[in-house]
Tab-separated table of C-alpha atoms in Angstrom:
chain	number	residue	atom	x	y	z
A	1	MET	CA	-0.191	-13.608	30.021
A	2	SER	CA	0.102	-10.909	32.668
A	3	PRO	CA	-2.637	-8.446	33.653
A	4	GLN	CA	-0.555	-5.733	31.975
A	5	ASP	CA	-0.637	-7.657	28.676
A	6	ILE	CA	-4.415	-7.924	28.904
A	7	GLN	CA	-4.670	-4.197	29.633
A	8	LEU	CA	-2.532	-3.387	26.583
A	9	LEU	CA	-4.612	-5.599	24.305
A	10	VAL	CA	-7.885	-4.140	25.586
A	11	THR	CA	-6.523	-0.603	25.165
A	12	ALA	CA	-5.426	-1.300	21.588
A	13	LEU	CA	-8.832	-2.701	20.666
A	14	GLY	CA	-10.685	0.090	22.481
A	15	SER	CA	-8.609	2.796	20.819
A	16	VAL	CA	-9.446	1.512	17.334
A	17	LEU	CA	-13.158	1.358	18.196
A	18	ALA	CA	-13.016	4.861	19.690
A	19	LEU	CA	-11.287	6.165	16.569
A	20	VAL	CA	-14.020	4.809	14.332
A	21	ALA	CA	-16.716	6.203	16.635
A	22	LEU	CA	-15.222	9.707	16.591
A	23	ILE	CA	-15.087	9.757	12.805
A	24	VAL	CA	-18.472	8.248	11.949
A	25	SER	CA	-20.586	9.458	14.886
A	26	ARG	CA	-22.520	12.740	15.048
A	27	SER	CA	-19.358	14.590	15.992
A	28	LYS	CA	-17.892	13.785	12.521
A	29	LEU	CA	-14.414	14.761	13.681
A	30	HIS	CA	-11.768	15.296	11.044
A	31	PRO	CA	-9.658	12.093	10.896
A	32	LEU	CA	-6.484	13.971	11.869
A	33	LEU	CA	-8.089	15.295	15.077
A	34	ALA	CA	-9.595	11.891	15.846
A	35	LEU	CA	-6.246	10.164	15.347
A	36	LEU	CA	-4.404	12.586	17.607
A	37	ILE	CA	-7.076	12.428	20.336
A	38	VAL	CA	-7.085	8.629	20.330
A	39	SER	CA	-3.276	8.557	20.283
A	40	VAL	CA	-3.112	10.682	23.427
A	41	ALA	CA	-5.840	8.650	25.134
A	42	ALA	CA	-4.177	5.328	24.277
A	43	GLY	CA	-0.859	6.552	25.636
A	44	LEU	CA	-2.447	7.730	28.887
A	45	PHE	CA	-4.396	4.484	29.381
A	46	THR	CA	-1.234	2.406	28.924
A	47	GLY	CA	0.618	4.510	31.483
A	48	MET	CA	3.163	6.077	29.137
A	49	PRO	CA	5.102	9.004	30.672
A	50	LEU	CA	3.866	12.291	29.264
A	51	ASP	CA	7.181	13.227	27.682
A	52	LYS	CA	7.459	9.809	26.034
A	53	LEU	CA	3.880	10.104	24.764
A	54	VAL	CA	4.572	13.470	23.128
A	55	SER	CA	7.795	12.130	21.624
A	56	ALA	CA	5.987	9.070	20.228
A	57	ILE	CA	3.311	11.217	18.569
A	58	SER	CA	5.888	13.568	17.077
A	59	ALA	CA	8.250	10.808	15.973
A	60	GLY	CA	5.460	8.691	14.492
A	61	ALA	CA	4.019	11.563	12.472
A	62	GLY	CA	7.452	12.701	11.296
A	63	LYS	CA	8.660	9.215	10.401
A	64	THR	CA	5.526	8.441	8.420
A	65	LEU	CA	5.629	11.755	6.567
A	66	GLY	CA	9.304	11.188	5.818
A	67	ALA	CA	8.697	7.691	4.478
A	68	VAL	CA	5.300	8.160	2.821
A	69	GLY	CA	4.525	11.882	2.690
A	70	LEU	CA	7.384	12.915	0.407
A	71	VAL	CA	6.608	10.041	-1.932
A	72	VAL	CA	2.916	11.012	-2.050
A	73	ALA	CA	3.806	14.663	-2.741
A	74	LEU	CA	6.268	13.740	-5.491
A	75	GLY	CA	3.751	11.267	-6.871
A	76	ALA	CA	1.155	14.033	-7.037
A	77	MET	CA	3.615	16.158	-9.024
A	78	LEU	CA	4.362	13.288	-11.395
A	79	GLY	CA	0.661	12.580	-11.796
A	80	LYS	CA	-0.037	16.225	-12.618
A	81	ILE	CA	2.662	16.290	-15.295
A	82	LEU	CA	1.416	13.037	-16.804
A	83	ALA	CA	-2.160	14.316	-16.814
A	84	ASP	CA	-1.439	17.789	-18.205
A	85	SER	CA	0.775	16.414	-20.957
A	86	GLY	CA	-1.907	13.952	-22.088
A	87	VAL	CA	-0.003	10.803	-21.080
A	88	THR	CA	-2.666	9.639	-18.627
A	89	ASP	CA	-5.397	10.008	-21.217
A	90	SER	CA	-3.290	8.236	-23.861
A	91	LEU	CA	-2.657	5.298	-21.522
A	92	ALA	CA	-6.317	5.135	-20.556
A	93	ASN	CA	-7.314	5.167	-24.235
A	94	ALA	CA	-4.834	2.401	-25.028
A	95	ILE	CA	-6.179	0.165	-22.263
A	96	LEU	CA	-9.810	0.879	-23.113
A	97	GLU	CA	-9.233	0.230	-26.822
A	98	ARG	CA	-7.523	-3.110	-26.197
A	99	ALA	CA	-9.650	-4.434	-23.336
A	100	SER	CA	-13.389	-4.899	-22.996
A	101	ARG	CA	-15.103	-3.622	-19.877
A	102	LYS	CA	-15.061	-7.123	-18.372
A	103	ALA	CA	-11.347	-7.453	-19.095
A	104	LEU	CA	-10.427	-4.060	-17.614
A	105	PRO	CA	-9.960	-5.281	-13.996
A	106	TRP	CA	-7.642	-8.020	-15.273
A	107	ALA	CA	-5.628	-5.527	-17.308
A	108	MET	CA	-5.312	-3.151	-14.341
A	109	ALA	CA	-4.273	-6.023	-12.061
A	110	GLY	CA	-1.618	-7.036	-14.587
A	111	VAL	CA	-0.184	-3.518	-14.735
A	112	ALA	CA	-0.126	-3.281	-10.928
A	113	PHE	CA	1.470	-6.732	-10.673
A	114	ILE	CA	4.433	-5.517	-12.737
A	115	VAL	CA	4.677	-2.131	-11.035
A	116	GLY	CA	4.329	-3.773	-7.615
A	117	ILE	CA	7.433	-5.950	-8.008
A	118	PRO	CA	9.824	-3.172	-6.941
A	119	MET	CA	7.403	-0.629	-5.441
A	120	PHE	CA	6.014	-0.303	-1.920
A	121	PHE	CA	2.210	-0.376	-1.681
A	122	GLU	CA	1.831	3.357	-1.084
A	123	VAL	CA	4.332	4.288	-3.788
A	124	GLY	CA	2.768	2.019	-6.378
A	125	LEU	CA	-0.705	3.341	-5.649
A	126	VAL	CA	0.426	6.955	-5.994
A	127	VAL	CA	2.154	6.168	-9.297
A	128	LEU	CA	-0.926	4.374	-10.668
A	129	LEU	CA	-3.584	6.822	-9.449
A	130	PRO	CA	-3.464	8.845	-12.699
A	131	LEU	CA	-4.070	5.678	-14.703
A	132	ILE	CA	-6.866	4.510	-12.368
A	133	PHE	CA	-8.602	7.875	-12.510
A	134	GLY	CA	-8.102	8.215	-16.257
A	135	VAL	CA	-9.658	4.821	-17.046
A	136	ALA	CA	-12.465	5.283	-14.505
A	137	ARG	CA	-13.336	8.730	-15.824
A	138	ARG	CA	-13.631	7.370	-19.347
A	139	LEU	CA	-15.947	4.616	-18.084
A	140	GLU	CA	-18.037	7.258	-16.323
A	141	ALA	CA	-18.271	9.319	-19.495
A	142	GLU	CA	-19.386	6.288	-21.493
A	143	GLN	CA	-21.937	5.450	-18.761
A	144	GLU	CA	-21.133	1.752	-18.899
A	145	GLY	CA	-22.209	-0.472	-16.008
A	146	THR	CA	-23.513	0.413	-12.556
A	147	GLY	CA	-21.810	1.302	-9.304
A	148	SER	CA	-18.403	2.938	-8.924
A	149	ALA	CA	-16.045	2.892	-11.898
A	150	TYR	CA	-13.235	3.960	-9.561
A	151	VAL	CA	-13.708	0.902	-7.333
A	152	TYR	CA	-14.090	-1.314	-10.408
A	153	VAL	CA	-10.619	-0.446	-11.725
A	154	GLY	CA	-9.025	0.515	-8.395
A	155	VAL	CA	-9.602	-2.659	-6.344
A	156	PRO	CA	-7.564	-4.893	-8.696
A	157	VAL	CA	-4.682	-2.426	-8.397
A	158	ILE	CA	-4.927	-2.396	-4.592
A	159	ALA	CA	-5.004	-6.207	-4.499
A	160	ALA	CA	-1.973	-6.625	-6.751
A	161	LEU	CA	0.118	-4.013	-4.959
A	162	ALA	CA	-0.773	-5.440	-1.534
A	163	ALA	CA	0.048	-9.012	-2.534
A	164	MET	CA	3.422	-8.082	-3.994
A	165	HIS	CA	4.247	-5.872	-0.995
A	166	GLY	CA	3.655	-8.597	1.563
A	167	MET	CA	4.734	-11.734	-0.299
A	168	VAL	CA	7.568	-11.052	-2.712
A	169	PRO	CA	11.136	-9.880	-2.086
A	170	PRO	CA	12.688	-7.324	-2.451
A	171	HIS	CA	9.956	-5.636	-0.428
A	172	PRO	CA	11.216	-4.840	3.085
A	173	GLY	CA	8.774	-7.121	4.901
A	174	PRO	CA	9.661	-10.367	3.108
A	175	LEU	CA	13.351	-9.438	3.109
A	176	THR	CA	13.240	-8.832	6.867
A	177	ALA	CA	11.627	-12.228	7.460
A	178	ILE	CA	14.186	-13.897	5.182
A	179	ALA	CA	17.124	-12.277	6.983
A	180	THR	CA	15.774	-13.061	10.456
A	181	LEU	CA	14.955	-16.683	9.635
A	182	LYS	CA	18.194	-17.069	7.624
A	183	THR	CA	16.398	-18.640	4.691
A	184	ASN	CA	16.698	-18.470	0.888
A	185	VAL	CA	15.712	-15.358	-1.094
A	186	GLY	CA	15.184	-17.132	-4.405
A	187	ALA	CA	12.918	-19.859	-3.015
A	188	THR	CA	10.880	-17.329	-1.060
A	189	MET	CA	10.462	-15.194	-4.185
A	190	ILE	CA	9.258	-18.167	-6.251
A	191	TYR	CA	6.812	-19.209	-3.528
A	192	GLY	CA	5.690	-15.582	-3.230
A	193	PHE	CA	4.879	-15.272	-6.939
A	194	ILE	CA	2.967	-18.572	-6.888
A	195	ALA	CA	0.906	-17.508	-3.848
A	196	ALA	CA	0.351	-13.961	-5.118
A	197	ILE	CA	-1.357	-14.902	-8.387
A	198	PRO	CA	-4.513	-16.583	-6.977
A	199	ALA	CA	-4.638	-13.993	-4.180
A	200	ILE	CA	-4.635	-11.158	-6.716
A	201	VAL	CA	-7.270	-12.866	-8.877
A	202	LEU	CA	-9.722	-13.426	-6.013
A	203	ALA	CA	-9.149	-10.138	-4.176
A	204	GLY	CA	-8.816	-8.042	-7.347
A	205	PRO	CA	-10.914	-8.699	-10.458
A	206	VAL	CA	-13.306	-11.145	-8.758
A	207	TYR	CA	-14.037	-9.215	-5.569
A	208	GLY	CA	-13.677	-5.840	-7.293
A	209	THR	CA	-16.401	-6.693	-9.809
A	210	PHE	CA	-18.643	-7.828	-6.957
A	211	ILE	CA	-18.196	-4.832	-4.643
A	212	ALA	CA	-18.071	-2.083	-7.314
A	213	ARG	CA	-21.761	-2.599	-8.139
A	214	ARG	CA	-22.659	-1.920	-4.503
A	215	LEU	CA	-20.714	1.326	-3.987
A	216	ALA	CA	-21.060	4.841	-5.359
A	217	VAL	CA	-17.502	5.960	-4.610
A	218	ARG	CA	-16.122	8.941	-6.488
A	219	PRO	CA	-12.925	10.836	-5.575
A	220	ASP	CA	-12.869	14.535	-4.851
A	221	ASP	CA	-13.382	16.593	-8.007
A	222	ALA	CA	-10.074	18.392	-7.499
A	223	LEU	CA	-8.130	15.126	-7.446
A	224	VAL	CA	-9.993	13.765	-10.456
A	225	ALA	CA	-9.356	16.987	-12.365
A	226	GLN	CA	-5.674	16.852	-11.418
A	227	TYR	CA	-5.016	13.241	-12.398
A	228	ALA	CA	-7.500	12.934	-15.276
A	229	PRO	CA	-8.379	16.367	-16.676
A	230	GLU	CA	-11.520	16.284	-18.786
A	231	GLY	CA	-10.117	18.469	-21.519
A	232	ALA	CA	-7.005	16.409	-22.120
A	233	ARG	CA	-8.596	13.991	-24.573
A	234	GLY	CA	-8.470	15.083	-28.177
A	235	ARG	CA	-6.609	18.354	-27.681
A	236	ALA	CA	-5.417	19.671	-30.981
A	237	ASP	CA	-3.461	22.666	-29.722
A	238	ARG	CA	-0.360	20.638	-28.952
A	239	LYS	CA	1.312	17.412	-29.944
A	240	LEU	CA	0.736	14.618	-27.448
A	241	PRO	CA	3.783	12.554	-26.439
A	242	GLY	CA	4.150	9.094	-27.897
A	243	ILE	CA	2.694	6.230	-25.895
A	244	GLY	CA	6.148	4.674	-25.468
A	245	LEU	CA	7.645	7.843	-24.031
A	246	GLY	CA	4.614	8.303	-21.818
A	247	VAL	CA	4.907	4.782	-20.400
A	248	LEU	CA	8.617	5.309	-19.777
A	249	ALA	CA	7.933	8.566	-17.906
A	250	ALA	CA	5.156	6.971	-15.850
A	251	LEU	CA	7.209	3.918	-14.919
A	252	ALA	CA	10.634	5.548	-14.516
A	253	PRO	CA	10.445	5.377	-10.692
A	254	ALA	CA	9.438	1.704	-10.892
A	255	VAL	CA	12.351	0.949	-13.219
A	256	LEU	CA	14.839	2.566	-10.824
A	257	MET	CA	13.451	0.618	-7.870
A	258	LEU	CA	13.512	-2.592	-9.890
A	259	LEU	CA	17.186	-2.003	-10.691
A	260	HIS	CA	17.827	-1.715	-6.958
A	261	ALA	CA	15.931	-4.940	-6.373
A	262	LEU	CA	17.954	-6.782	-9.002
A	263	GLY	CA	21.148	-5.320	-7.597
A	264	GLU	CA	20.405	-6.776	-4.176
A	265	VAL	CA	20.253	-10.227	-5.741
A	266	LEU	CA	23.060	-9.958	-8.301
A	267	LEU	CA	25.634	-7.484	-6.949
A	268	PRO	CA	28.066	-7.717	-4.019
A	269	ARG	CA	26.620	-5.970	-0.986
A	270	ASN	CA	29.464	-3.453	-0.551
A	271	SER	CA	30.210	-2.730	-4.202
A	272	ALA	CA	30.107	0.836	-5.516
A	273	LEU	CA	27.509	-0.155	-8.112
A	274	MET	CA	25.292	-1.613	-5.388
A	275	HIS	CA	25.504	1.606	-3.368
A	276	PHE	CA	24.554	3.604	-6.460
A	277	ALA	CA	21.635	1.284	-7.212
A	278	ALA	CA	20.453	1.592	-3.596
A	279	PHE	CA	20.586	5.385	-3.865
A	280	VAL	CA	18.661	5.797	-7.127
A	281	GLY	CA	16.283	2.984	-6.124
A	282	ASN	CA	15.284	4.601	-2.851
A	283	PRO	CA	11.571	5.495	-3.229
A	284	ILE	CA	12.105	9.201	-2.539
A	285	ILE	CA	15.068	9.529	-4.913
A	286	ALA	CA	13.371	7.377	-7.562
A	287	MET	CA	10.233	9.538	-7.440
A	288	LEU	CA	12.327	12.731	-7.540
A	289	LEU	CA	14.252	11.541	-10.585
A	290	GLY	CA	10.960	10.440	-12.153
A	291	VAL	CA	9.484	13.921	-11.743
A	292	ILE	CA	12.596	15.565	-13.195
A	293	PHE	CA	12.612	13.157	-16.140
A	294	ALA	CA	8.917	13.767	-16.826
A	295	VAL	CA	9.413	17.541	-16.737
A	296	LEU	CA	12.292	17.321	-19.209
A	297	VAL	CA	10.697	14.967	-21.741
A	298	LEU	CA	6.995	15.814	-21.494
A	299	ARG	CA	6.852	19.577	-20.897
A	300	PRO	CA	9.967	21.122	-22.512
A	301	GLY	CA	10.166	24.904	-22.856
A	302	GLN	CA	7.379	25.730	-20.427
A	303	PRO	CA	9.099	26.365	-17.056
A	304	GLU	CA	6.542	28.842	-15.711
A	305	ALA	CA	3.598	26.584	-16.539
A	306	VAL	CA	5.392	23.592	-15.057
A	307	ARG	CA	6.155	25.429	-11.825
A	308	LYS	CA	2.517	26.486	-11.439
A	309	ALA	CA	1.289	22.964	-12.205
A	310	LEU	CA	3.626	21.421	-9.645
A	311	GLY	CA	2.518	23.932	-7.012
A	312	ASP	CA	-1.135	23.261	-7.731
A	313	SER	CA	-0.588	19.496	-7.560
A	314	ILE	CA	0.200	19.587	-3.831
A	315	LYS	CA	-3.036	21.295	-2.756
A	316	PRO	CA	-5.415	18.346	-3.323
A	317	VAL	CA	-3.146	15.916	-1.413
A	318	ALA	CA	-2.424	18.169	1.590
A	319	ASN	CA	-5.346	16.698	3.514
A	320	VAL	CA	-4.178	13.168	2.689
A	321	LEU	CA	-0.667	13.946	3.935
A	322	LEU	CA	-1.879	15.270	7.282
A	323	ILE	CA	-4.130	12.269	7.876
A	324	ILE	CA	-1.296	9.883	7.003
A	325	ALA	CA	0.863	11.710	9.564
A	326	GLY	CA	-1.876	11.241	12.178
A	327	GLY	CA	-2.005	7.541	11.364
A	328	GLY	CA	1.752	7.344	11.889
A	329	ALA	CA	1.413	8.990	15.295
A	330	PHE	CA	-1.264	6.501	16.371
A	331	GLN	CA	0.827	3.587	15.156
A	332	GLN	CA	3.928	4.780	17.043
A	333	VAL	CA	2.031	5.237	20.315
A	334	LEU	CA	0.773	1.650	20.186
A	335	THR	CA	4.262	0.417	19.353
A	336	SER	CA	5.943	2.450	22.111
A	337	ALA	CA	3.359	1.190	24.608
A	338	HIS	CA	4.617	-2.371	23.863
A	339	VAL	CA	1.324	-3.664	22.536
A	340	GLY	CA	3.442	-5.878	20.292
A	341	ASP	CA	5.020	-7.582	23.301
A	342	ALA	CA	1.567	-8.458	24.617
A	343	ILE	CA	0.701	-10.033	21.274
A	344	VAL	CA	3.884	-12.120	21.379
A	345	HIS	CA	3.024	-13.332	24.875
A	346	LEU	CA	-0.444	-14.265	23.670
A	347	SER	CA	1.052	-16.323	20.845
A	348	HIS	CA	2.821	-18.581	23.352
A	349	HIS	CA	-0.592	-19.938	24.339
A	350	LEU	CA	-1.559	-20.926	20.773
A	351	PRO	CA	-0.680	-24.613	20.126
A	352	VAL	CA	-0.605	-24.557	16.300
A	353	SER	CA	1.826	-25.392	13.487
A	354	PRO	CA	4.767	-23.008	12.935
A	355	LEU	CA	3.376	-21.853	9.569
A	356	LEU	CA	-0.004	-20.961	11.038
A	357	LEU	CA	1.601	-19.530	14.180
A	358	GLY	CA	3.785	-17.220	12.097
A	359	TRP	CA	0.733	-16.006	10.182
A	360	LEU	CA	-1.293	-15.450	13.383
A	361	VAL	CA	1.423	-13.570	15.262
A	362	SER	CA	2.234	-11.367	12.270
A	363	MET	CA	-1.472	-10.689	11.713
A	364	LEU	CA	-2.160	-9.772	15.361
A	365	LEU	CA	0.891	-7.509	15.570
A	366	SER	CA	0.049	-5.775	12.291
A	367	VAL	CA	-3.622	-5.232	13.170
A	368	SER	CA	-2.868	-3.972	16.683
A	369	THR	CA	0.107	-1.706	15.944
A	370	GLY	CA	-0.826	-0.522	12.447
A	371	SER	CA	2.489	-1.616	10.989
A	372	ALA	CA	3.024	-4.604	8.726
A	373	THR	CA	6.748	-4.232	9.351
A	374	VAL	CA	6.231	-4.558	13.111
A	375	GLY	CA	4.139	-7.662	12.463
A	376	ILE	CA	6.834	-9.263	10.319
A	377	VAL	CA	9.737	-8.317	12.588
A	378	GLY	CA	7.931	-9.529	15.706
A	379	ALA	CA	6.743	-12.793	14.215
A	380	ALA	CA	10.073	-13.578	12.560
A	381	GLY	CA	11.953	-12.806	15.759
A	382	LEU	CA	9.628	-15.014	17.808
A	383	LEU	CA	9.923	-17.974	15.426
A	384	ALA	CA	13.618	-17.595	14.543
A	385	PRO	CA	14.760	-19.990	17.332
A	386	LEU	CA	12.193	-22.540	16.179
A	387	ALA	CA	13.361	-22.198	12.573
A	388	GLY	CA	16.998	-22.495	13.643
A	389	SER	CA	16.316	-25.695	15.558
A	390	GLY	CA	15.241	-27.498	12.401
A	391	SER	CA	11.621	-27.860	13.537
A	392	VAL	CA	10.386	-26.036	10.424
A	393	GLY	CA	10.677	-28.197	7.329
A	394	ASN	CA	10.315	-25.374	4.780
A	395	GLN	CA	11.686	-22.078	6.057
A	396	PRO	CA	10.950	-20.040	2.878
A	397	LEU	CA	7.272	-20.904	3.366
A	398	LEU	CA	7.486	-19.711	6.972
A	399	ALA	CA	8.835	-16.364	5.740
A	400	LEU	CA	6.002	-16.189	3.206
A	401	SER	CA	3.388	-17.100	5.828
A	402	ILE	CA	4.614	-14.282	8.079
A	403	GLY	CA	4.443	-11.827	5.174
A	404	CYS	CA	0.886	-12.892	4.358
A	405	GLY	CA	-0.241	-12.450	7.952
A	406	SER	CA	1.017	-8.867	8.025
A	407	LEU	CA	-1.469	-7.963	5.267
A	408	PHE	CA	-4.630	-9.000	7.096
A	409	PHE	CA	-7.282	-6.308	7.755
A	410	ASN	CA	-5.401	-3.126	7.005
A	411	TYR	CA	-7.495	-0.643	8.999
A	412	ALA	CA	-7.623	2.761	10.675
A	413	ASN	CA	-4.189	2.604	12.294
A	414	HIS	CA	-2.471	1.875	8.944
A	415	ALA	CA	-1.206	4.727	6.770
A	416	GLY	CA	-2.197	2.791	3.640
A	417	PHE	CA	-5.834	2.690	4.777
A	418	TRP	CA	-5.987	6.486	4.934
A	419	LEU	CA	-4.184	6.885	1.624
A	420	VAL	CA	-6.816	4.755	-0.118
A	421	LYS	CA	-9.739	6.273	1.792
A	422	GLU	CA	-8.827	9.887	1.111
A	423	SER	CA	-7.555	9.374	-2.445
A	424	PHE	CA	-10.814	7.709	-3.516
A	425	GLY	CA	-13.086	9.937	-1.410
A	426	MET	CA	-14.481	7.050	0.655
A	427	ASP	CA	-16.173	7.029	4.039
A	428	MET	CA	-15.015	4.592	6.731
A	429	GLY	CA	-17.456	1.873	5.685
A	430	GLU	CA	-16.510	2.089	2.004
A	431	ALA	CA	-12.801	2.003	2.823
A	432	THR	CA	-13.341	-1.047	5.029
A	433	LYS	CA	-15.220	-2.826	2.219
A	434	THR	CA	-12.373	-2.113	-0.176
A	435	ILE	CA	-8.826	-2.009	1.199
A	436	SER	CA	-9.526	-3.826	4.500
A	437	VAL	CA	-11.456	-6.670	2.880
A	438	VAL	CA	-9.144	-6.839	-0.142
A	439	GLN	CA	-6.048	-7.234	1.992
A	440	SER	CA	-7.794	-9.772	4.221
A	441	ILE	CA	-8.630	-11.872	1.157
A	442	VAL	CA	-5.012	-11.617	-0.008
A	443	ALA	CA	-3.759	-12.671	3.434
A	444	LEU	CA	-6.135	-15.643	3.724
A	445	VAL	CA	-5.544	-16.891	0.181
A	446	GLY	CA	-1.813	-16.514	0.760
A	447	LEU	CA	-2.054	-18.644	3.909
A	448	GLY	CA	-4.042	-21.281	2.017
A	449	MET	CA	-1.392	-21.393	-0.717
A	450	VAL	CA	1.341	-21.737	1.928
A	451	MET	CA	-0.425	-24.735	3.425
A	452	LEU	CA	-0.895	-26.317	-0.015
A	453	MET	CA	2.712	-25.777	-1.063
A	454	ASN	CA	3.863	-27.217	2.271
A	455	LEU	CA	2.450	-30.565	1.078
A	456	LEU	CA	4.963	-30.590	-1.786
A	457	PRO	CA	8.714	-31.280	-1.606
A	458	PRO	CA	10.651	-28.101	-0.650
A	459	LEU	CA	12.441	-26.168	-3.378
A	460	ALA	CA	16.140	-26.931	-3.477
């Protein structure tokens, strides 16, 4: 490793520590300001030209808002429609009536497992927030148990969505590793499902039950009122939609993305049907079509009320959107400063097995740059020659190991961290105890499952 690599690694670590200090110290800076200040400082310390630094901040914020911000905004609109029409309350009632309090985390993890097959982490969380808030609010009203009801039902959802996002195709991370390593999609998917189940169990219902008793997390009242309005239950002034129609409206975006996922496996790459599936299955288009569908089937004949509700739905998430943009700027500065290259150079000095090496490199890149995709691309690119030489006996497991590593310790330079923190109204410590620890458990259990499955004969 060169002195420049060491400087980059020290700067990356110092910038994360400085970010946390600015937010939790006496200054109590708004996270957006703290993110931008640390982004500028990190760029200056790494010697980035000023024009490149400004471009990185602008591009990172814009790219993240384009990829995540529009989905969050559309998800807020969909959540508002579902809540105002009574769908959220109906779904919450159905789950509460069919599951005991102890079984609730398992039920929520099961729902998120299904939704998480085609959906990105951030998209799935936005889609499921109305259900999380609806169930948690009912638990609050019934005054059952101690601690945070929102953590109790939210952590299993976070665990399931994270595991599916990092382990199972057709999510972009696993697909990128598969393409780079030139391995098999089907085998990787089977291995991913097998590894995801114990990871979800331990990081979701098990850890969620443990940590919920120790936290008093409650989202902002405006968000709770938007996603789970108190007066929705038992309204007699209008007919509530059927539970089947409500589920269809809630999961319409997931269905469209799942069709895209199936198309990638079953359809020719350049076919017209594949192009159509890719279009409607794009997260932004899927969420847009989901909102339109919900408006048409859940709130017919009330255009003025719908327009006002959709406008009001954006206000509570505006702060979340800006913070996510700041996280994208910070991530892009670290990436443009070539912190990832320093991590790759460090990996050359780690004499370990290819499966563990892939996990370590992906983990270090993801933690340092704030991008799981960067972690997967970097690790897969580094190990591709080794995989091509035949030194790796089970290449699908190598792809899975790399995906698992990218999930480890999602923290302050990840957009997903801020989405969870701000959506649930957490401070930095509470967010660390939830999403950061949850994803670390998923990553470690995933690695353990990779090592166990490597002892078995490879899938044909």
